[in-house]
Amino acid sequence: MGAHPLLIHPDVQAALEASRPVVALESTVIAHGLPAPHNLNTARRMEQAVREEGATPATVAVVGGAVRVGLDDEVLERLAHEPAAKVSLHTLAITLAREHLGATTVAATAWAAARAGIRLFATGGIGGVHPGETWDVSADLPALATLPVAVVCSGPKAILDLERTRQWLETWGVPVVGYRTDELPAFFSRASGLPVDVRVETPEEAAAIVRAHLALEQGGILVAVPVPEADEVPAERLSAWLDEAERLAADRGVAGPALTPFLLGALAHLSEGATLRANLALLVNNARVAAQIAGALNHA
Ligand code: PSU
Ligand code: MN
């Protein structure tokens, strides 16, 4: 593989060339974020939601020494069932050179989307600043600050230090747009007590701000969409489970890239599936909203 290891799926290429809306999707959530069979089902449902809104999905993964932008269903199946490396920006070149199967995080997916000329990207939660003094800060944050992509998500994962993550975004100039919310959503919960920079009610309003920000050529922008009300896990219910999950991780010495998948799994178990239901609902909803914004961006 040469210096440009980006393979854009023909459907995605055709949509980009015709200026039709495209939405990038990440694959770490398939390989590491959700248990089977929910992982494959959700990956397919997210692609379906994007299509229903008239956009083309471009799920990103590393396959056979190339970054693929847009996957056939057979690759989605491999990501759901085969061991796949969790690929962020510090491991992208390694996974490419070794020709391993790799599932891309928000950071690596945003890089691929930017390179492919895709402006909208939907995910569940972004990485951020972990609590404590470990200096575990997700590469998702500098990726957002530097890559020209709008990331539609439900806020930082609840397992993070939300205040520090929120502050990081402001310091590095990433606008936080609340989609029908005044507060930064906290992933499983709709509210965090932390402010967004602006509230919008429609895809058109979001698209206008996305367009203005991308024109600055200053990096990315976050569109924060709360989990649908029916599937929310309120913060009060979450906090005891979160304490327990963190205790389990500390006891077992789980840290670094393995921490997020471990905590999400522990929370799903402790909450008897409530956090998993919230996770699935917000992923599909975010894919839909991202496709609507992508459409508005192209039609204005
Ligand atoms: N949120 C989830 N599930 C996930 C992730 C986030 O609900 O699997 C993944 C995303 O791919 C995100 C990554 O980019 O975790 C962040 O990992 P880290 O903190 O190691 O950068
Ligand atoms: Mn991390």
CSV table of C-alpha atoms and ligand atoms in Angstrom, one decimal:
chain,number,residue,atom,x,y,z
A,1,MET,CA,0.0,0.0,0.0
A,2,GLY,CA,1.4,3.4,-1.0
A,3,ALA,CA,1.3,6.8,0.7
A,4,HIS,CA,-2.5,7.3,0.3
A,5,PRO,CA,-4.0,4.3,2.0
A,6,LEU,CA,-7.6,5.5,1.7
A,7,LEU,CA,-10.1,3.3,-0.2
A,8,ILE,CA,-13.4,5.0,-0.7
A,9,HIS,CA,-16.3,2.7,-1.5
A,10,PRO,CA,-17.8,3.3,-5.0
A,11,ASP,CA,-21.2,4.3,-3.5
A,12,VAL,CA,-19.6,6.9,-1.2
A,13,GLN,CA,-17.4,8.2,-4.1
A,14,ALA,CA,-20.5,8.5,-6.3
A,15,ALA,CA,-22.4,10.4,-3.6
A,16,LEU,CA,-19.4,12.8,-3.0
A,17,GLU,CA,-19.0,13.5,-6.7
A,18,ALA,CA,-22.6,14.3,-7.1
A,19,SER,CA,-22.6,16.5,-3.9
A,20,ARG,CA,-25.1,14.2,-2.3
A,21,PRO,CA,-25.0,14.0,1.6
A,22,VAL,CA,-22.7,11.4,3.2
A,23,VAL,CA,-22.3,10.5,6.8
A,24,ALA,CA,-19.2,8.8,8.2
A,25,LEU,CA,-19.7,6.2,11.0
A,26,GLU,CA,-17.0,4.8,13.3
A,27,SER,CA,-16.3,1.1,13.9
A,28,THR,CA,-14.8,0.9,17.4
A,29,VAL,CA,-18.4,0.9,18.7
A,30,ILE,CA,-19.0,-2.3,16.6
A,31,ALA,CA,-15.8,-4.1,17.6
A,32,HIS,CA,-15.4,-2.9,21.2
A,33,GLY,CA,-18.3,-0.7,22.3
A,34,LEU,CA,-21.3,-3.1,22.1
A,35,PRO,CA,-21.8,-6.8,22.8
A,36,ALA,CA,-22.9,-9.2,20.1
A,37,PRO,CA,-25.5,-9.4,18.5
A,38,HIS,CA,-26.3,-5.7,19.3
A,39,ASN,CA,-23.0,-4.6,17.6
A,40,LEU,CA,-23.8,-5.8,14.1
A,41,ASN,CA,-27.5,-5.0,14.4
A,42,THR,CA,-26.7,-1.5,15.5
A,43,ALA,CA,-24.1,-0.9,12.8
A,44,ARG,CA,-26.7,-2.0,10.2
A,45,ARG,CA,-29.4,0.1,11.8
A,46,MET,CA,-27.2,3.2,11.8
A,47,GLU,CA,-26.5,2.7,8.1
A,48,GLN,CA,-30.2,2.2,7.5
A,49,ALA,CA,-31.1,5.4,9.4
A,50,VAL,CA,-28.7,7.4,7.3
A,51,ARG,CA,-30.1,5.9,4.1
A,52,GLU,CA,-33.7,6.6,5.2
A,53,GLU,CA,-32.8,10.3,5.5
A,54,GLY,CA,-31.5,10.3,1.9
A,55,ALA,CA,-27.8,10.2,2.7
A,56,THR,CA,-25.0,7.6,2.1
A,57,PRO,CA,-23.4,5.9,5.1
A,58,ALA,CA,-19.6,5.6,5.1
A,59,THR,CA,-18.5,3.3,7.9
A,60,VAL,CA,-14.8,3.5,8.4
A,61,ALA,CA,-12.4,0.6,9.3
A,62,VAL,CA,-8.8,-0.5,8.6
A,63,VAL,CA,-8.8,-3.6,6.4
A,64,GLY,CA,-5.9,-5.3,4.6
A,65,GLY,CA,-3.5,-2.3,4.9
A,66,ALA,CA,-6.0,0.3,3.8
A,67,VAL,CA,-8.4,2.7,5.5
A,68,ARG,CA,-11.8,1.9,4.0
A,69,VAL,CA,-14.4,4.6,3.9
A,70,GLY,CA,-17.7,2.8,3.3
A,71,LEU,CA,-17.9,-0.9,4.0
A,72,ASP,CA,-19.7,-3.8,2.5
A,73,ASP,CA,-21.9,-5.8,4.9
A,74,GLU,CA,-19.3,-8.6,5.0
A,75,VAL,CA,-16.7,-6.3,6.6
A,76,LEU,CA,-19.3,-5.1,9.1
A,77,GLU,CA,-19.8,-8.8,10.0
A,78,ARG,CA,-16.0,-9.3,10.4
A,79,LEU,CA,-15.7,-6.3,12.7
A,80,ALA,CA,-18.6,-7.6,14.8
A,81,HIS,CA,-17.1,-11.1,15.2
A,82,GLU,CA,-13.4,-11.2,14.6
A,83,PRO,CA,-10.7,-9.7,16.9
A,84,ALA,CA,-10.1,-6.2,15.6
A,85,ALA,CA,-7.5,-3.7,17.0
A,86,LYS,CA,-8.9,-0.5,18.4
A,87,VAL,CA,-7.4,2.1,16.1
A,88,SER,CA,-6.8,5.7,17.2
A,89,LEU,CA,-4.3,8.1,15.7
A,90,HIS,CA,-1.3,6.7,17.6
A,91,THR,CA,-2.0,3.1,16.2
A,92,LEU,CA,-3.3,3.9,12.7
A,93,ALA,CA,0.0,3.5,10.9
A,94,ILE,CA,0.9,0.4,12.9
A,95,THR,CA,-2.4,-1.3,12.0
A,96,LEU,CA,-2.0,-0.3,8.4
A,97,ALA,CA,1.6,-1.5,8.2
A,98,ARG,CA,0.8,-4.8,9.9
A,99,GLU,CA,-2.3,-5.3,7.7
A,100,HIS,CA,-4.4,-6.0,10.8
A,101,LEU,CA,-8.2,-5.7,11.0
A,102,GLY,CA,-8.8,-2.4,12.8
A,103,ALA,CA,-11.8,-0.7,14.2
A,104,THR,CA,-11.5,3.1,14.1
A,105,THR,CA,-12.3,5.4,17.0
A,106,VAL,CA,-13.7,8.9,16.6
A,107,ALA,CA,-10.2,10.3,16.2
A,108,ALA,CA,-9.2,7.9,13.4
A,109,THR,CA,-12.6,8.1,11.7
A,110,ALA,CA,-12.6,11.9,11.8
A,111,TRP,CA,-9.2,11.8,10.0
A,112,ALA,CA,-10.5,9.5,7.3
A,113,ALA,CA,-13.7,11.5,6.9
A,114,ALA,CA,-11.7,14.7,6.5
A,115,ARG,CA,-9.4,13.1,4.0
A,116,ALA,CA,-12.3,11.8,2.0
A,117,GLY,CA,-14.1,15.2,2.1
A,118,ILE,CA,-17.0,14.0,4.3
A,119,ARG,CA,-18.3,16.7,6.6
A,120,LEU,CA,-20.7,14.9,8.9
A,121,PHE,CA,-19.8,12.1,11.2
A,122,ALA,CA,-22.2,10.3,13.7
A,123,THR,CA,-21.2,8.4,16.8
A,124,GLY,CA,-22.4,7.6,20.2
A,125,GLY,CA,-20.1,9.4,22.6
A,126,ILE,CA,-16.7,11.0,22.1
A,127,GLY,CA,-13.7,10.2,24.2
A,128,GLY,CA,-12.5,12.9,26.6
A,129,VAL,CA,-10.6,13.6,29.8
A,130,HIS,CA,-10.7,10.7,32.2
A,131,PRO,CA,-11.1,11.4,35.9
A,132,GLY,CA,-8.2,11.4,38.2
A,133,GLU,CA,-4.6,12.3,37.5
A,134,THR,CA,-3.7,9.7,34.9
A,135,TRP,CA,-3.4,12.2,32.0
A,136,ASP,CA,-5.7,9.8,30.0
A,137,VAL,CA,-7.1,12.3,27.5
A,138,SER,CA,-8.6,10.8,24.4
A,139,ALA,CA,-7.1,11.6,21.0
A,140,ASP,CA,-10.7,12.3,20.0
A,141,LEU,CA,-10.3,15.8,21.5
A,142,PRO,CA,-7.3,17.0,19.5
A,143,ALA,CA,-8.8,15.3,16.5
A,144,LEU,CA,-11.9,17.4,16.9
A,145,ALA,CA,-9.9,20.5,17.4
A,146,THR,CA,-7.9,20.1,14.2
A,147,LEU,CA,-10.0,18.1,11.6
A,148,PRO,CA,-12.7,19.8,9.5
A,149,VAL,CA,-15.6,17.5,10.5
A,150,ALA,CA,-18.9,18.0,12.3
A,151,VAL,CA,-19.2,15.2,14.9
A,152,VAL,CA,-22.8,14.4,15.9
A,153,CYS,CA,-22.8,12.6,19.3
A,154,SER,CA,-24.6,12.4,22.7
A,155,GLY,CA,-21.8,14.1,24.5
A,156,PRO,CA,-18.8,12.6,26.2
A,157,LYS,CA,-19.2,9.2,27.6
A,158,ALA,CA,-20.6,9.3,31.2
A,159,ILE,CA,-17.5,7.6,32.5
A,160,LEU,CA,-15.4,10.8,31.8
A,161,ASP,CA,-14.6,13.9,33.7
A,162,LEU,CA,-17.3,16.0,31.9
A,163,GLU,CA,-16.3,19.4,33.3
A,164,ARG,CA,-12.7,19.0,32.1
A,165,THR,CA,-13.8,17.6,28.8
A,166,ARG,CA,-16.2,20.6,28.3
A,167,GLN,CA,-13.4,23.0,29.2
A,168,TRP,CA,-11.0,21.3,26.8
A,169,LEU,CA,-13.4,21.8,23.9
A,170,GLU,CA,-13.7,25.5,24.7
A,171,THR,CA,-10.0,26.1,25.1
A,172,TRP,CA,-9.2,24.5,21.8
A,173,GLY,CA,-12.0,26.3,19.9
A,174,VAL,CA,-14.5,23.5,19.3
A,175,PRO,CA,-18.0,24.9,19.1
A,176,VAL,CA,-20.6,22.8,21.0
A,177,VAL,CA,-24.0,23.0,19.4
A,178,GLY,CA,-26.9,21.7,21.4
A,179,TYR,CA,-29.5,20.0,19.2
A,180,ARG,CA,-32.8,20.8,21.0
A,181,THR,CA,-30.9,21.1,24.3
A,182,ASP,CA,-29.5,23.9,26.5
A,183,GLU,CA,-27.1,21.5,28.2
A,184,LEU,CA,-24.3,19.2,27.1
A,185,PRO,CA,-25.9,15.8,27.1
A,186,ALA,CA,-24.0,13.2,29.2
A,187,PHE,CA,-24.4,10.1,27.0
A,188,PHE,CA,-26.8,7.9,28.9
A,189,SER,CA,-28.4,11.0,30.5
A,190,ARG,CA,-29.9,14.0,28.7
A,191,ALA,CA,-28.4,16.6,31.0
A,192,SER,CA,-25.0,17.3,32.6
A,193,GLY,CA,-25.5,20.7,34.1
A,194,LEU,CA,-22.8,22.0,31.7
A,195,PRO,CA,-23.7,24.5,29.0
A,196,VAL,CA,-23.6,24.3,25.2
A,197,ASP,CA,-22.5,27.3,23.1
A,198,VAL,CA,-25.8,27.5,21.3
A,199,ARG,CA,-29.1,25.7,21.0
A,200,VAL,CA,-30.6,24.8,17.7
A,201,GLU,CA,-34.0,23.3,16.9
A,202,THR,CA,-33.6,22.2,13.3
A,203,PRO,CA,-31.1,20.5,10.9
A,204,GLU,CA,-31.0,23.7,8.9
A,205,GLU,CA,-30.0,25.8,11.9
A,206,ALA,CA,-27.3,23.3,12.8
A,207,ALA,CA,-26.1,23.1,9.2
A,208,ALA,CA,-25.8,26.9,9.0
A,209,ILE,CA,-23.4,26.9,12.0
A,210,VAL,CA,-21.5,23.8,10.7
A,211,ARG,CA,-21.0,25.6,7.4
A,212,ALA,CA,-19.8,28.8,9.0
A,213,HIS,CA,-17.4,26.9,11.2
A,214,LEU,CA,-15.9,24.7,8.5
A,215,ALA,CA,-15.4,27.8,6.4
A,216,LEU,CA,-13.0,29.0,9.0
A,217,GLU,CA,-10.7,26.1,8.3
A,218,GLN,CA,-10.0,25.9,12.0
A,219,GLY,CA,-11.0,22.3,12.8
A,220,GLY,CA,-14.1,20.5,13.8
A,221,ILE,CA,-17.4,21.2,15.6
A,222,LEU,CA,-19.5,19.1,17.9
A,223,VAL,CA,-23.3,18.7,17.5
A,224,ALA,CA,-24.6,17.3,20.8
A,225,VAL,CA,-27.9,15.3,20.6
A,226,PRO,CA,-29.5,14.0,23.8
A,227,VAL,CA,-30.4,10.3,24.0
A,228,PRO,CA,-34.2,9.9,23.2
A,229,GLU,CA,-36.2,10.5,26.3
A,230,ALA,CA,-37.8,7.0,26.4
A,231,ASP,CA,-34.4,5.4,26.6
A,232,GLU,CA,-32.6,7.8,29.0
A,233,VAL,CA,-30.9,6.5,32.1
A,234,PRO,CA,-31.1,9.5,34.5
A,235,ALA,CA,-27.8,10.6,36.1
A,236,GLU,CA,-29.1,9.8,39.7
A,237,ARG,CA,-29.6,6.2,38.7
A,238,LEU,CA,-26.3,5.9,36.9
A,239,SER,CA,-24.0,7.2,39.6
A,240,ALA,CA,-24.0,4.2,41.9
A,241,TRP,CA,-23.4,1.8,38.9
A,242,LEU,CA,-20.6,4.0,37.7
A,243,ASP,CA,-18.9,4.0,41.1
A,244,GLU,CA,-19.1,0.2,41.1
A,245,ALA,CA,-17.8,-0.1,37.5
A,246,GLU,CA,-14.9,2.1,38.3
A,247,ARG,CA,-14.1,0.1,41.4
A,248,LEU,CA,-14.1,-3.1,39.4
A,249,ALA,CA,-11.7,-1.6,36.8
A,250,ALA,CA,-9.3,-0.4,39.5
A,251,ASP,CA,-9.4,-3.8,41.2
A,252,ARG,CA,-8.5,-5.6,37.9
A,253,GLY,CA,-6.0,-3.0,36.8
A,254,VAL,CA,-7.9,-2.1,33.7
A,255,ALA,CA,-6.6,1.1,32.1
A,256,GLY,CA,-5.8,2.8,28.8
A,257,PRO,CA,-7.7,1.9,25.7
A,258,ALA,CA,-9.2,-1.1,27.4
A,259,LEU,CA,-10.9,1.1,30.0
A,260,THR,CA,-13.8,2.4,28.0
A,261,PRO,CA,-15.0,-1.0,26.7
A,262,PHE,CA,-14.6,-2.5,30.2
A,263,LEU,CA,-16.6,0.2,31.9
A,264,LEU,CA,-19.4,0.2,29.2
A,265,GLY,CA,-19.7,-3.6,29.6
A,266,ALA,CA,-19.7,-3.4,33.4
A,267,LEU,CA,-22.4,-0.7,33.3
A,268,ALA,CA,-24.6,-2.7,31.0
A,269,HIS,CA,-24.4,-5.6,33.4
A,270,LEU,CA,-24.9,-3.6,36.6
A,271,SER,CA,-27.9,-1.7,35.1
A,272,GLU,CA,-29.4,-5.0,33.7
A,273,GLY,CA,-29.3,-3.6,30.2
A,274,ALA,CA,-30.6,-0.1,30.8
A,275,THR,CA,-27.3,1.6,29.7
A,276,LEU,CA,-27.1,-0.7,26.7
A,277,ARG,CA,-30.7,0.2,25.6
A,278,ALA,CA,-29.8,3.9,25.9
A,279,ASN,CA,-26.6,3.4,24.0
A,280,LEU,CA,-28.4,1.6,21.1
A,281,ALA,CA,-31.1,4.2,20.9
A,282,LEU,CA,-28.8,7.2,20.9
A,283,LEU,CA,-26.5,5.7,18.2
A,284,VAL,CA,-29.3,5.2,15.7
A,285,ASN,CA,-30.8,8.6,16.6
A,286,ASN,CA,-27.5,10.4,16.1
A,287,ALA,CA,-27.0,8.7,12.7
A,288,ARG,CA,-30.4,10.0,11.7
A,289,VAL,CA,-29.8,13.5,12.9
A,290,ALA,CA,-26.4,13.6,11.2
A,291,ALA,CA,-27.9,12.6,7.9
A,292,GLN,CA,-30.6,15.3,8.2
A,293,ILE,CA,-27.9,17.9,8.9
A,294,ALA,CA,-25.8,16.6,6.0
A,295,GLY,CA,-28.8,17.0,3.7
A,296,ALA,CA,-29.4,20.5,5.0
A,297,LEU,CA,-25.8,21.4,4.4
A,298,ASN,CA,-26.0,20.2,0.8
A,299,HIS,CA,-29.3,21.9,0.0
A,300,ALA,CA,-28.7,25.4,1.3
B,1,PSU,N1,-18.5,5.7,23.2
B,1,PSU,C1,-19.2,4.5,23.3
B,1,PSU,N2,-18.6,3.4,22.8
B,1,PSU,C2,-17.4,3.4,22.3
B,1,PSU,C3,-16.6,4.6,22.2
B,1,PSU,C4,-17.2,5.7,22.7
B,1,PSU,O1,-20.3,4.5,23.8
B,1,PSU,O2,-16.9,2.3,21.9
B,1,PSU,C5,-15.3,4.6,21.6
B,1,PSU,C6,-15.2,5.6,20.4
B,1,PSU,O3,-14.7,5.0,19.3
B,1,PSU,C7,-14.3,6.7,20.9
B,1,PSU,C8,-13.4,5.8,21.8
B,1,PSU,O4,-13.6,7.3,19.9
B,1,PSU,O5,-14.2,5.0,22.4
B,1,PSU,C9,-12.5,6.6,22.7
B,1,PSU,O6,-11.5,5.8,23.2
B,1,PSU,P1,-10.2,6.4,23.9
B,1,PSU,O7,-10.8,7.0,25.2
B,1,PSU,O8,-9.3,5.3,24.2
B,1,PSU,O9,-9.6,7.4,23.0
B,2,MN,MN,-8.6,6.9,26.8
